[in-house]
Amino acid sequence: MSESDVIIAKDQTMPTGQVSLIARSAILIASLVFVLMMAVGLLLRSVQGGFVTIAPDMFYKLMTLHGVGMVGAAGLAGFAVMWYFLNKYVALSKAMFLAFLGTFLIGVVVIIGSIMIGGFGGAWTFLYPLPVQSGGVWEAQAAILFLVGLLLIGVAFLLGYLDVGRALIKEYGSLAKSIGWPALFGNAEAPPPTIVASTAVTIVNVIGTVAGAAIILMSIFNAIAPTFSVDALLAKNLTYFFGHVFINASIYMTVMAVYEIVPLYTGRAWKSSKIFLIGWTITLFMVMAVYPHHLFQDLAMPPWLLVAGQIGSYVSGIPVIAITTLALFGYLFKSGARWDLSLSLLVLGVFGWAGGVIPAIIDGIISVNKVMHNTMWVPGHFHFYLLIGMVSMAFGFMVWIGRQGTASAFRGVEKLSFAAYVIGGLGLVAMFLISGANSVPRRWAEHLVQWQSYSQLATVFAVITVLGAIAMLFYGIAGAAKTATKT
Amino acid sequence: MQQFALLTSLILIFGVIAGFLYVAINTSQAGDKAEIQQSINTLRTKTLWLMIGVGVPLTLALAYRWPHAPEGFQGEPITVSAESGQWYWNLSQFELPVGTPIVFELTTVDVNHGFGVYDEEFELVTQAQAMPGYTNKLNYVFKKPGLYTVACLEYCGVAHHAMLAEIDVVDPVTYANNQSNE
Ligand code: HEM
Ligand SMILES: [Cu+2]
């Protein structure tokens, strides 16, 4: 052990044994999916750049696979992080987690079948009525299969959240208590950050998943009996409400790794301060209220709802920057913490989240949205907070959990891999944003010639990102293997 | 507009990057915990007030001039019906005058489509969604003459990227002549 080695702090309260094993398996599965889907994303970008030629139907199938695979893996990774740390405070059922994981994986298999065998290419947002009106490209059966797969994943998450909700209520008495309202409005002792955040996530994601299940079921009915039709505007509202809540919740769950692991490096506990509690209470309502920012160009929407969406989309960015990011700054600054791979990934993750909020807010201004909506600006902002944000935190958790209590220096190769991930990711995101600012539409299988250079540069950055991500997965697996042989 | 949005975003993002780098450089040193906590609290209060006190009025101001009703939209508008379907645009007229208010009545016979209008330099100038069962009215005033392209901006299946149409925007006199010749 050299001088530069850091002993990855081992907190005695951290769950071990089966809980750790389950969480490690889940995060490794999610990370494997991340890496595989990144390779698919790389292929998509190189097609747009004109480097590779595939038929448009194949492009859209792969785009659907990339989207649904990434969103599913984000949910899984987030849930694994939350579930692991919650085990410190409340009694969760391992059987329920396995039921969640099992149902989730069956859903994944069904979805892959619907895309690769059934030919479904209606995008992960399955916007009604596209799934059943493909213009003759895929059959209704493929759409039904895809929707059933999604429904299974929804059921899986509901199982998981019900157990989390049950455990929170059992331990704290009610969700109002576990989100910290008695401490916020009175002077009761506040629950730990993980408990507060878990409560918010559980509430919003149960509501979000139910909304998602409703539109999925309606779409399935419509596929079986086309005379049963759904109002297209209602369908859009439900779909984006669900999608917005679900993807945000996956970030909220993953950030618990930051709350729990960063203090092991800094020696400064992450506190449920008043402002922290206010932040989560605002987020609880805001994450559900801002989804109309996906509907700015639907002129049938009531204008007041659009204005509320614009203000809400700005306000919901405030806690990320003014509360989470600044808290992290305070905990890190002159703490004497030593940088290693997992700490670097976790901090990068918060950066990605805070950075991604900026183009999101800009696009959340209706007059900007008029000329940015459904351009590459949109994947630009969400790859920022998913690829550089959420996935980095998930990787940080994966590396940390594999190495707990062991000595680890921030070795040269690790620094190089980390740098690759950062540079590749930032370059990739920058190219999306620049493309969007130059009016390049999103979700186009073939780009105009004058747009191809953006995609070509992006492809180079994507290669670098994928290499970095493969290295992260490798460190995760190596850590898991070591821990496995030790026990 | 787009370049301004990009520039604003980049400046703010670089600000965030600078903050992270500054903290990262100072992480490994030792410092007084209470003192740091104090200055972070002050910084947070300032940031919150800045984001609420400046940001909220700003976002309100930006919504005040209703973005879906463009500037210069005065006088009797020309109504153009734009029917969409997998995968075509069917416009009631493909020639329009510059500087005149136009109302595009967007409909679809099948799935959601996005009516995106690109100018000659392929810059997106306006858009709105076409939604099953609804007629969405998009107001616009063309500022320059030229050959515009309508492109689909809502994913609608396998030929989504090929769903294009052209609009010839000409000066009002030419437009009037061509109309009366018909
Ligand atoms: C190497 C990394 C990645 C590359 C090269 C990549 C590339 C792409 C490309 C080219 C698209 C289609 C853009 C368009 O034309 O609209 C896309 C869409 C998308 N990506 Fe990624 N991506 C990467 C990582 C991720 C990650 C980490 C996530 C989430 C955790 C993610 C989530 C999505 C989603 C949700 C979509 C939307 C799909 C749709 O429009 O239906 N991607 N990505
Ligand atoms: Cu389309």
XYZ file of C-alpha atoms and ligand atoms in Angstrom:
713
model
C 0.000 0.000 0.000
C 1.561 3.210 -1.113
C 1.230 6.610 0.431
C -1.274 7.792 -2.108
C -3.662 4.987 -1.296
C -6.982 5.877 0.200
C -8.774 3.471 2.422
C -12.277 3.566 1.055
C -14.037 4.359 4.232
C -16.158 1.578 5.555
C -19.043 2.671 7.634
C -20.151 0.022 10.088
C -23.784 0.939 9.546
C -23.630 0.127 5.835
C -25.602 -2.981 4.907
C -23.515 -6.059 4.171
C -24.218 -9.688 3.354
C -27.233 -10.464 1.212
C -28.427 -6.875 0.997
C -25.086 -5.817 -0.387
C -24.981 -8.785 -2.740
C -28.423 -8.001 -4.121
C -27.634 -4.314 -4.583
C -24.306 -5.110 -6.234
C -25.942 -7.510 -8.677
C -28.624 -4.982 -9.566
C -26.190 -2.128 -10.139
C -23.966 -4.368 -12.256
C -26.922 -5.421 -14.409
C -27.946 -1.776 -14.841
C -24.399 -0.724 -15.695
C -24.041 -3.516 -18.222
C -27.229 -2.288 -19.882
C -25.869 1.283 -19.836
C -22.739 0.216 -21.664
C -24.576 -1.939 -24.220
C -27.079 0.813 -24.929
C -24.282 3.373 -25.234
C -22.873 1.208 -28.003
C -26.302 1.364 -29.662
C -26.309 5.155 -29.205
C -22.896 5.310 -30.836
C -24.281 3.400 -33.805
C -27.256 5.792 -34.054
C -24.993 8.812 -34.085
C -22.694 7.307 -36.681
C -25.702 6.609 -38.904
C -26.738 10.250 -38.584
C -23.193 11.215 -39.464
C -23.305 9.129 -42.626
C -20.489 6.825 -41.476
C -22.734 3.767 -41.402
C -25.844 2.989 -43.429
C -28.798 1.108 -42.019
C -32.420 1.075 -43.136
C -34.615 3.703 -41.409
C -36.863 1.072 -39.822
C -33.773 -0.453 -38.213
C -32.636 2.985 -37.030
C -35.965 3.629 -35.349
C -36.033 0.167 -33.787
C -32.596 0.774 -32.330
C -33.618 4.260 -31.205
C -36.582 2.704 -29.413
C -34.307 0.093 -27.858
C -31.747 2.699 -26.767
C -34.418 4.920 -25.209
C -36.354 2.240 -23.392
C -33.202 0.379 -22.370
C -31.596 3.495 -20.910
C -34.706 4.668 -19.102
C -35.296 1.185 -17.695
C -31.679 0.830 -16.587
C -31.784 4.287 -15.016
C -34.822 3.250 -12.988
C -33.153 0.004 -11.977
C -29.867 1.663 -11.002
C -31.671 4.331 -9.014
C -33.834 1.809 -7.258
C -30.812 -0.325 -6.384
C -29.027 2.669 -4.847
C -32.061 3.756 -2.872
C -32.868 0.244 -1.723
C -29.321 -0.403 -0.540
C -29.061 2.719 1.589
C -32.619 2.488 2.875
C -31.634 -0.811 4.427
C -29.554 1.213 6.877
C -32.673 2.748 8.343
C -35.718 0.613 7.667
C -36.570 -3.068 7.341
C -37.119 -3.855 3.672
C -38.172 -7.173 2.221
C -35.520 -8.957 0.166
C -38.224 -11.129 -1.344
C -39.984 -8.026 -2.589
C -36.789 -6.761 -4.183
C -36.336 -10.061 -5.947
C -39.981 -9.967 -7.079
C -39.308 -6.457 -8.392
C -36.150 -7.520 -10.190
C -37.724 -10.686 -11.601
C -40.794 -8.887 -12.956
C -38.574 -6.117 -14.297
C -36.361 -8.571 -16.177
C -39.343 -10.432 -17.662
C -40.603 -7.060 -18.879
C -37.211 -6.374 -20.437
C -37.257 -9.677 -22.317
C -40.790 -9.018 -23.599
C -39.783 -5.535 -24.778
C -36.654 -6.747 -26.538
C -38.785 -9.384 -28.269
C -41.337 -6.796 -29.373
C -38.622 -4.654 -30.931
C -36.156 -7.143 -32.370
C -38.640 -9.845 -33.412
C -41.907 -7.921 -33.632
C -40.271 -4.934 -35.309
C -41.787 -2.344 -32.976
C -40.244 1.079 -33.537
C -42.683 3.495 -31.913
C -40.066 5.047 -29.575
C -39.949 4.596 -25.813
C -42.552 7.338 -25.379
C -45.109 5.153 -27.283
C -47.096 8.296 -28.079
C -50.698 7.343 -28.773
C -51.789 6.413 -31.436
C -48.432 5.704 -33.116
C -47.959 2.254 -31.531
C -51.062 0.920 -33.286
C -50.825 3.119 -36.369
C -47.393 2.371 -37.657
C -48.270 2.994 -41.287
C -47.882 -0.714 -41.951
C -44.373 -1.080 -40.583
C -45.092 -3.235 -37.532
C -48.169 -5.185 -36.496
C -50.480 -4.300 -33.646
C -49.300 -7.449 -31.879
C -45.773 -6.049 -31.666
C -47.158 -2.873 -30.115
C -49.235 -4.853 -27.639
C -46.175 -6.886 -26.701
C -44.126 -3.727 -26.167
C -46.854 -2.160 -24.038
C -47.275 -5.329 -21.990
C -43.532 -5.349 -21.394
C -43.708 -1.755 -20.182
C -46.660 -2.618 -17.996
C -44.658 -5.425 -16.393
C -41.870 -2.973 -15.641
C -44.434 -0.607 -14.167
C -45.834 -3.375 -11.990
C -42.299 -4.245 -10.909
C -41.671 -0.701 -9.725
C -45.028 -0.527 -8.000
C -44.118 -3.670 -6.047
C -40.796 -2.148 -5.108
C -42.251 1.205 -4.062
C -45.078 -0.343 -2.113
C -42.537 -2.162 0.016
C -40.503 1.028 0.444
C -43.618 2.990 1.381
C -44.703 0.308 3.819
C -41.291 0.249 5.478
C -41.126 4.050 5.728
C -44.572 4.252 7.326
C -43.758 1.419 9.712
C -40.594 3.115 10.904
C -41.653 6.767 10.880
C -45.400 6.580 11.349
C -46.413 8.319 8.141
C -44.993 9.634 4.876
C -45.576 13.183 6.125
C -43.191 12.399 8.970
C -40.604 10.607 6.849
C -40.446 13.512 4.381
C -39.673 15.697 7.391
C -42.700 17.941 7.700
C -42.784 17.836 11.524
C -39.198 19.087 11.428
C -39.924 21.615 8.710
C -43.001 23.120 10.333
C -42.118 22.377 13.947
C -38.987 21.432 15.779
C -39.051 17.662 15.618
C -35.837 15.914 14.636
C -35.512 15.565 10.856
C -35.141 12.110 9.304
C -31.850 11.402 7.469
C -31.508 12.731 3.873
C -31.986 9.303 2.314
C -35.300 8.868 4.116
C -36.543 12.307 3.078
C -35.592 11.799 -0.561
C -36.954 8.236 -0.641
C -40.297 9.451 0.612
C -40.555 12.086 -2.102
C -39.530 9.576 -4.761
C -41.981 6.961 -3.541
C -44.901 9.363 -3.626
C -44.193 10.837 -7.047
C -43.233 7.598 -8.706
C -46.278 5.693 -7.497
C -48.459 8.461 -8.932
C -46.347 8.633 -12.099
C -46.393 4.884 -12.614
C -50.148 4.729 -12.152
C -50.575 7.476 -14.772
C -48.229 5.547 -17.056
C -50.117 2.310 -16.490
C -53.385 4.091 -17.301
C -52.235 5.283 -20.713
C -50.526 1.955 -21.425
C -53.754 0.090 -20.651
C -55.791 2.498 -22.771
C -53.361 2.002 -25.635
C -53.591 -1.770 -25.276
C -57.413 -1.603 -25.351
C -57.176 0.575 -28.416
C -54.881 -1.943 -30.094
C -57.290 -4.789 -29.381
C -60.479 -2.889 -30.178
C -59.764 0.120 -32.407
C -63.262 1.481 -31.788
C -62.078 2.296 -28.273
C -60.214 5.526 -28.822
C -58.445 7.887 -26.487
C -58.322 11.669 -26.586
C -54.937 12.456 -28.112
C -54.331 15.424 -25.836
C -55.136 13.433 -22.707
C -52.836 10.682 -23.922
C -50.024 13.165 -24.425
C -50.507 14.632 -20.975
C -50.452 11.228 -19.309
C -47.449 10.034 -21.303
C -45.280 13.041 -20.581
C -46.378 13.240 -16.973
C -45.286 9.650 -16.504
C -42.068 10.006 -18.509
C -41.014 13.219 -16.814
C -41.661 11.939 -13.303
C -40.048 8.559 -13.914
C -36.808 9.851 -15.356
C -36.455 12.562 -12.724
C -37.146 10.081 -9.958
C -34.313 7.923 -11.250
C -31.947 10.850 -10.733
C -33.367 11.570 -7.268
C -32.798 7.961 -6.250
C -29.254 7.850 -7.549
C -28.278 11.075 -5.783
C -28.756 9.238 -2.486
C -25.382 7.638 -3.248
C -23.926 11.143 -2.976
C -25.674 11.810 0.348
C -24.369 8.559 1.776
C -20.929 8.026 0.268
C -19.439 11.525 0.041
C -19.487 11.929 3.879
C -17.298 8.822 4.151
C -14.621 10.773 2.303
C -15.126 14.195 3.804
C -15.962 13.277 7.379
C -18.835 15.759 7.172
C -22.263 14.181 7.500
C -24.881 15.168 4.923
C -27.506 16.890 7.034
C -31.266 17.207 6.689
C -31.162 20.944 7.231
C -34.290 23.084 6.989
C -33.350 24.187 3.499
C -32.801 20.555 2.505
C -36.312 19.711 3.705
C -37.791 22.706 1.902
C -36.003 21.639 -1.264
C -37.490 18.168 -1.193
C -40.980 19.395 -0.405
C -40.821 21.814 -3.338
C -39.435 19.089 -5.561
C -42.247 16.754 -4.530
C -44.819 19.111 -6.015
C -42.761 20.639 -8.790
C -41.731 17.394 -10.445
C -45.393 16.631 -10.953
C -46.390 20.148 -11.975
C -43.843 20.968 -14.654
C -44.493 18.280 -17.242
C -46.566 20.710 -19.423
C -43.214 22.027 -20.614
C -43.281 19.025 -22.946
C -46.517 20.339 -24.436
C -45.666 23.956 -25.273
C -46.316 23.373 -28.974
C -49.693 21.761 -28.404
C -51.810 24.797 -29.003
C -54.907 23.062 -27.667
C -53.405 23.190 -24.180
C -54.848 25.885 -21.896
C -52.353 28.792 -21.890
C -52.302 29.085 -18.086
C -51.055 25.500 -17.885
C -48.246 26.335 -20.299
C -47.247 29.402 -18.297
C -47.324 27.303 -15.132
C -45.111 24.808 -16.938
C -42.603 27.519 -17.839
C -42.402 28.927 -14.319
C -42.370 25.459 -12.785
C -39.586 24.261 -15.022
C -37.463 27.183 -13.839
C -38.364 26.834 -10.171
C -37.665 23.097 -10.166
C -34.093 23.831 -11.211
C -33.465 25.988 -8.148
C -33.075 23.194 -5.560
C -30.594 21.319 -7.776
C -28.285 24.284 -8.053
C -28.871 26.297 -4.884
C -29.357 23.381 -2.486
C -27.785 20.123 -3.691
C -24.811 21.583 -5.538
C -23.954 24.209 -2.954
C -24.312 21.677 -0.140
C -21.871 19.420 -1.951
C -19.469 22.344 -2.340
C -19.644 23.024 1.380
C -19.000 19.400 2.281
C -16.084 19.018 -0.110
C -14.332 22.356 0.290
C -11.137 21.969 2.321
C -12.420 18.743 3.800
C -9.125 16.967 3.269
C -10.923 14.302 1.217
C -8.687 12.340 -1.115
C -9.861 11.934 -4.684
C -10.360 8.456 -5.991
C -12.480 6.987 -8.733
C -15.763 6.671 -6.890
C -15.623 10.120 -5.295
C -14.749 11.637 -8.671
C -17.670 9.884 -10.348
C -20.119 10.970 -7.666
C -19.054 14.608 -7.874
C -19.108 14.445 -11.673
C -22.655 13.163 -11.372
C -23.816 16.185 -9.403
C -22.082 18.403 -11.940
C -23.919 16.650 -14.785
C -27.213 17.135 -13.033
C -26.637 20.826 -12.286
C -25.212 21.471 -15.749
C -28.072 19.690 -17.507
C -30.620 21.783 -15.686
C -29.383 24.890 -17.538
C -30.268 23.928 -21.134
C -33.438 22.381 -19.716
C -34.528 25.681 -18.203
C -33.636 27.549 -21.390
C -35.762 25.177 -23.455
C -38.494 25.516 -20.844
C -39.089 29.108 -21.968
C -42.026 28.966 -24.374
C -40.610 31.483 -26.836
C -37.305 29.583 -27.019
C -39.144 26.279 -27.170
C -40.885 27.540 -30.320
C -37.656 27.046 -32.238
C -35.881 24.451 -30.058
C -38.591 21.912 -29.305
C -37.883 18.502 -30.825
C -34.512 19.606 -32.072
C -31.314 17.933 -30.902
C -31.304 20.445 -28.038
C -33.674 18.096 -26.227
C -31.442 15.005 -26.267
C -28.668 17.515 -25.504
C -30.071 18.527 -22.168
C -31.185 15.087 -21.065
C -27.964 13.355 -22.039
C -26.256 16.008 -19.910
C -28.072 15.050 -16.746
C -28.456 11.375 -17.545
C -25.111 10.460 -19.112
C -22.866 12.859 -17.196
C -25.228 13.127 -14.220
C -27.226 10.075 -13.306
C -25.016 7.405 -14.882
C -21.849 8.853 -13.310
C -23.449 8.655 -9.876
C -24.565 5.084 -10.573
C -21.024 4.191 -11.674
C -19.646 5.896 -8.558
C -21.910 3.759 -6.402
C -20.939 0.623 -8.316
C -17.211 1.257 -7.906
C -17.586 2.196 -4.245
C -19.689 -0.798 -3.260
C -17.197 -3.139 -4.873
C -14.283 -1.632 -2.977
C -15.627 -0.755 0.456
C -12.958 -0.898 3.092
C -10.176 -1.737 0.666
C -7.226 0.445 -0.181
C -7.445 2.229 -3.463
C -5.359 4.916 -5.037
C -6.595 6.975 -7.946
C -4.319 5.135 -10.346
C -3.153 6.460 -13.701
C -5.342 4.156 -15.814
C -8.334 5.024 -13.709
C -7.679 8.712 -14.163
C -7.376 8.154 -17.882
C -10.657 6.218 -18.043
C -12.367 8.873 -15.978
C -11.003 11.601 -18.225
C -12.251 9.693 -21.263
C -15.721 9.501 -19.801
C -15.756 13.198 -18.933
C -14.323 14.458 -22.214
C -16.324 12.052 -24.345
C -19.516 12.827 -22.458
C -19.092 16.592 -22.548
C -18.200 16.501 -26.236
C -21.184 14.321 -27.021
C -23.538 16.611 -25.131
C -22.008 19.738 -26.656
C -22.557 18.338 -30.144
C -26.206 17.596 -29.340
C -26.699 21.136 -28.031
C -24.876 22.766 -30.942
C -26.889 20.652 -33.390
C -30.068 21.748 -31.657
C -29.072 25.408 -31.789
C -28.578 24.900 -35.514
C -32.115 23.554 -35.886
C -31.174 19.906 -36.443
C -34.306 17.892 -35.613
C -34.200 15.031 -33.138
C -35.235 11.504 -34.090
C -34.271 11.669 -37.718
C -32.806 8.501 -39.205
C -31.173 10.447 -42.015
C -29.691 13.897 -41.718
C -29.249 16.548 -44.369
C -25.706 16.689 -45.663
C -25.016 20.061 -44.048
C -25.864 18.565 -40.644
C -23.669 15.514 -40.862
C -20.486 17.085 -39.578
C -22.075 17.589 -36.139
C -22.930 13.911 -35.955
C -19.498 12.931 -37.194
C -17.757 14.849 -34.427
C -20.307 13.489 -31.978
C -19.474 9.974 -33.111
C -15.829 10.512 -32.194
C -16.836 11.722 -28.730
C -19.247 8.795 -28.417
C -16.417 6.333 -29.062
C -14.392 7.964 -26.274
C -17.396 7.867 -23.925
C -18.065 4.202 -24.614
C -14.404 3.334 -23.945
C -14.541 5.207 -20.644
C -17.793 3.486 -19.702
C -16.408 0.045 -20.515
C -13.520 0.799 -18.158
C -15.961 1.820 -15.400
C -17.901 -1.401 -15.858
C -14.642 -3.303 -15.700
C -13.736 -1.655 -12.362
C -17.194 -2.462 -11.081
C -16.944 -6.116 -12.034
C -13.385 -6.379 -10.696
C -14.511 -4.955 -7.368
C -17.446 -7.324 -7.178
C -15.237 -10.300 -8.000
C -12.762 -9.326 -5.279
C -15.476 -8.914 -2.680
C -16.966 -12.229 -3.734
C -13.706 -14.136 -3.238
C -13.133 -12.412 0.099
C -16.432 -13.501 1.612
C -32.865 33.224 -30.907
C -31.184 29.805 -31.079
C -27.670 31.197 -31.009
C -28.608 33.426 -28.099
C -29.992 30.429 -26.218
C -26.812 28.494 -26.933
C -24.585 31.339 -25.810
C -26.552 31.914 -22.594
C -26.465 28.211 -21.806
C -22.755 27.934 -22.483
C -21.939 30.907 -20.249
C -23.977 29.490 -17.382
C -22.564 25.987 -17.888
C -19.025 27.370 -17.823
C -19.956 29.082 -14.577
C -20.991 25.741 -13.099
C -17.807 24.120 -14.400
C -15.717 26.871 -12.817
C -17.469 26.347 -9.484
C -16.809 22.612 -9.527
C -13.184 23.056 -10.547
C -12.572 25.615 -7.816
C -14.026 23.287 -5.193
C -12.245 20.238 -6.607
C -8.868 21.996 -6.423
C -9.499 22.915 -2.797
C -10.930 19.591 -1.654
C -7.778 17.899 -0.449
C -6.664 20.748 1.800
C -7.767 21.047 5.376
C -9.947 23.873 6.548
C -12.200 24.994 9.331
C -15.497 23.192 9.012
C -17.631 25.771 10.815
C -16.163 28.658 8.867
C -16.781 26.939 5.535
C -20.324 26.069 6.544
C -20.873 29.709 7.374
C -19.688 30.988 4.021
C -21.667 28.335 2.144
C -24.800 29.408 3.994
C -24.204 33.004 2.984
C -23.553 31.980 -0.601
C -26.699 29.882 -0.640
C -28.862 32.696 0.667
C -27.478 34.991 -2.023
C -27.951 32.372 -4.747
C -31.507 31.667 -3.659
C -32.408 35.343 -3.642
C -30.768 35.837 -7.009
C -32.543 32.854 -8.542
C -35.900 33.819 -7.072
C -35.627 37.605 -7.147
C -34.235 37.902 -10.663
C -35.133 34.590 -12.292
C -38.813 34.399 -11.444
C -39.671 37.931 -12.659
C -37.587 37.218 -15.761
C -39.440 34.031 -16.608
C -42.746 35.815 -15.978
C -41.699 38.650 -18.269
C -40.752 36.157 -20.964
C -44.206 34.601 -20.845
C -45.999 37.949 -20.707
C -45.672 38.624 -24.428
C -47.512 35.509 -25.481
C -45.081 33.568 -27.674
C -47.778 31.851 -29.700
C -48.998 35.250 -30.968
C -46.056 36.602 -32.977
C -45.055 40.186 -33.442
C -46.592 42.059 -36.369
C -49.589 39.773 -36.453
C -52.077 42.465 -37.447
C -54.818 42.724 -40.023
C -56.801 40.095 -41.818
C -54.789 36.859 -41.795
C -54.566 34.349 -44.619
C -55.761 30.943 -43.503
C -53.855 27.946 -44.792
C -55.041 24.469 -44.010
C -52.224 22.006 -43.455
C -53.314 18.419 -43.288
C -50.731 15.869 -42.295
C -50.565 12.110 -42.548
C -48.045 9.306 -42.702
C -45.985 10.657 -44.429
C -47.037 13.809 -46.256
C -48.108 17.431 -45.845
C -51.120 18.614 -47.744
C -51.290 22.417 -47.756
C -54.150 24.399 -49.270
C -51.559 26.672 -50.829
C -47.854 26.339 -51.326
C -47.224 29.995 -52.130
C -47.581 32.691 -49.489
C -46.836 36.417 -49.195
C -44.104 37.836 -47.007
C -45.010 40.194 -44.151
C -48.604 39.009 -43.951
C -50.186 37.251 -40.993
C -50.763 33.597 -41.761
C -52.798 31.122 -39.757
C -51.841 27.535 -40.412
C -54.675 25.225 -39.426
C -52.880 22.037 -38.522
C -54.663 18.720 -38.640
C -53.674 15.089 -38.943
C -55.463 12.086 -40.343
C -53.512 9.563 -38.311
C -50.831 10.089 -35.635
C -49.163 13.161 -34.074
C -46.954 15.157 -36.402
C -44.937 18.323 -35.909
C -45.255 21.217 -38.346
C -41.765 22.727 -38.383
C -41.021 25.617 -40.735
C -37.429 26.019 -41.913
C -36.135 29.027 -43.831
C -33.749 28.937 -46.778
C -30.720 28.594 -44.513
C -32.453 25.686 -42.827
C -33.007 27.542 -39.613
C -36.167 26.585 -37.773
C -38.422 29.668 -37.613
C -41.605 28.331 -36.031
C -43.442 25.136 -35.208
C -46.525 23.595 -33.633
C -47.945 20.132 -33.197
C -50.646 18.502 -35.304
C -52.694 16.249 -33.099
C -55.427 13.682 -33.881
C -58.885 15.121 -33.290
C -57.704 18.725 -32.922
C -57.132 21.689 -35.187
C -54.133 23.597 -33.905
C -53.817 27.137 -35.206
C -50.260 28.312 -35.717
C -49.845 32.039 -36.276
C -46.859 33.267 -38.201
C -45.613 36.180 -40.288
C -42.869 35.390 -42.802
C -40.127 37.984 -42.489
C -38.140 37.229 -45.645
C -39.115 35.838 -49.041
C -37.604 32.546 -50.137
C -38.171 28.844 -50.387
C -39.171 27.470 -47.000
C -39.308 23.808 -46.039
C -41.893 22.189 -43.822
C -40.354 19.284 -41.938
C -41.935 16.896 -39.473
C -40.907 17.534 -35.876
C -42.830 14.831 -34.077
C -41.742 11.246 -34.494
C -44.409 9.531 -36.595
C -42.858 6.309 -37.858
C -40.461 5.015 -40.423
C -40.519 7.900 -42.920
C -40.709 10.675 -40.317
C -37.483 12.265 -41.565
C -38.711 12.266 -45.148
C -41.962 14.063 -44.452
C -41.173 17.344 -46.197
C -42.990 20.028 -48.160
C -42.005 23.369 -49.628
C -43.556 26.800 -49.275
C -42.611 29.569 -51.649
C -42.743 32.885 -49.849
C -42.980 35.781 -52.303
C -43.636 39.512 -52.127
C -47.327 40.449 -51.697
C -47.694 41.881 -55.234
C -46.475 38.704 -56.905
C -48.668 36.743 -54.556
C -51.750 38.798 -55.468
C -51.023 38.461 -59.198
C -50.582 34.723 -58.976
C -53.772 34.401 -56.962
C -55.839 36.343 -59.513
C -54.346 34.353 -62.405
C -55.619 31.136 -60.936
C -22.257 6.932 -25.414
C -23.341 7.399 -24.904
C -24.599 7.723 -25.681
C -24.771 7.977 -27.008
C -23.724 8.005 -28.104
C -26.176 8.243 -27.218
C -26.742 8.565 -28.439
C -28.067 8.820 -28.644
C -28.651 9.190 -29.900
C -27.882 9.359 -31.199
C -29.970 9.365 -29.710
C -30.999 9.760 -30.748
C -30.951 11.246 -30.908
C -31.997 11.723 -31.877
O -31.750 11.767 -33.075
O -33.088 12.088 -31.413
C -30.242 9.111 -28.315
C -31.484 9.200 -27.739
C -31.741 8.909 -26.405
N -30.811 8.573 -25.443
Fe -28.848 8.355 -25.735
N -26.827 8.146 -26.026
C -25.909 7.824 -25.057
C -26.163 7.659 -23.711
C -27.400 7.710 -23.126
C -27.643 7.537 -21.720
C -26.578 7.253 -20.682
C -28.974 7.657 -21.533
C -29.786 7.525 -20.274
C -29.420 6.988 -19.167
C -29.577 7.900 -22.832
C -30.920 8.061 -23.051
C -31.478 8.374 -24.264
C -32.891 8.576 -24.454
C -33.980 8.471 -23.410
C -33.056 8.905 -25.812
C -34.364 9.260 -26.522
C -34.786 8.217 -27.472
C -35.927 8.724 -28.289
O -35.861 9.850 -28.782
O -36.908 7.995 -28.424
N -28.588 7.926 -23.777
N -29.064 8.784 -27.689
Cu -42.987 12.866 -38.051
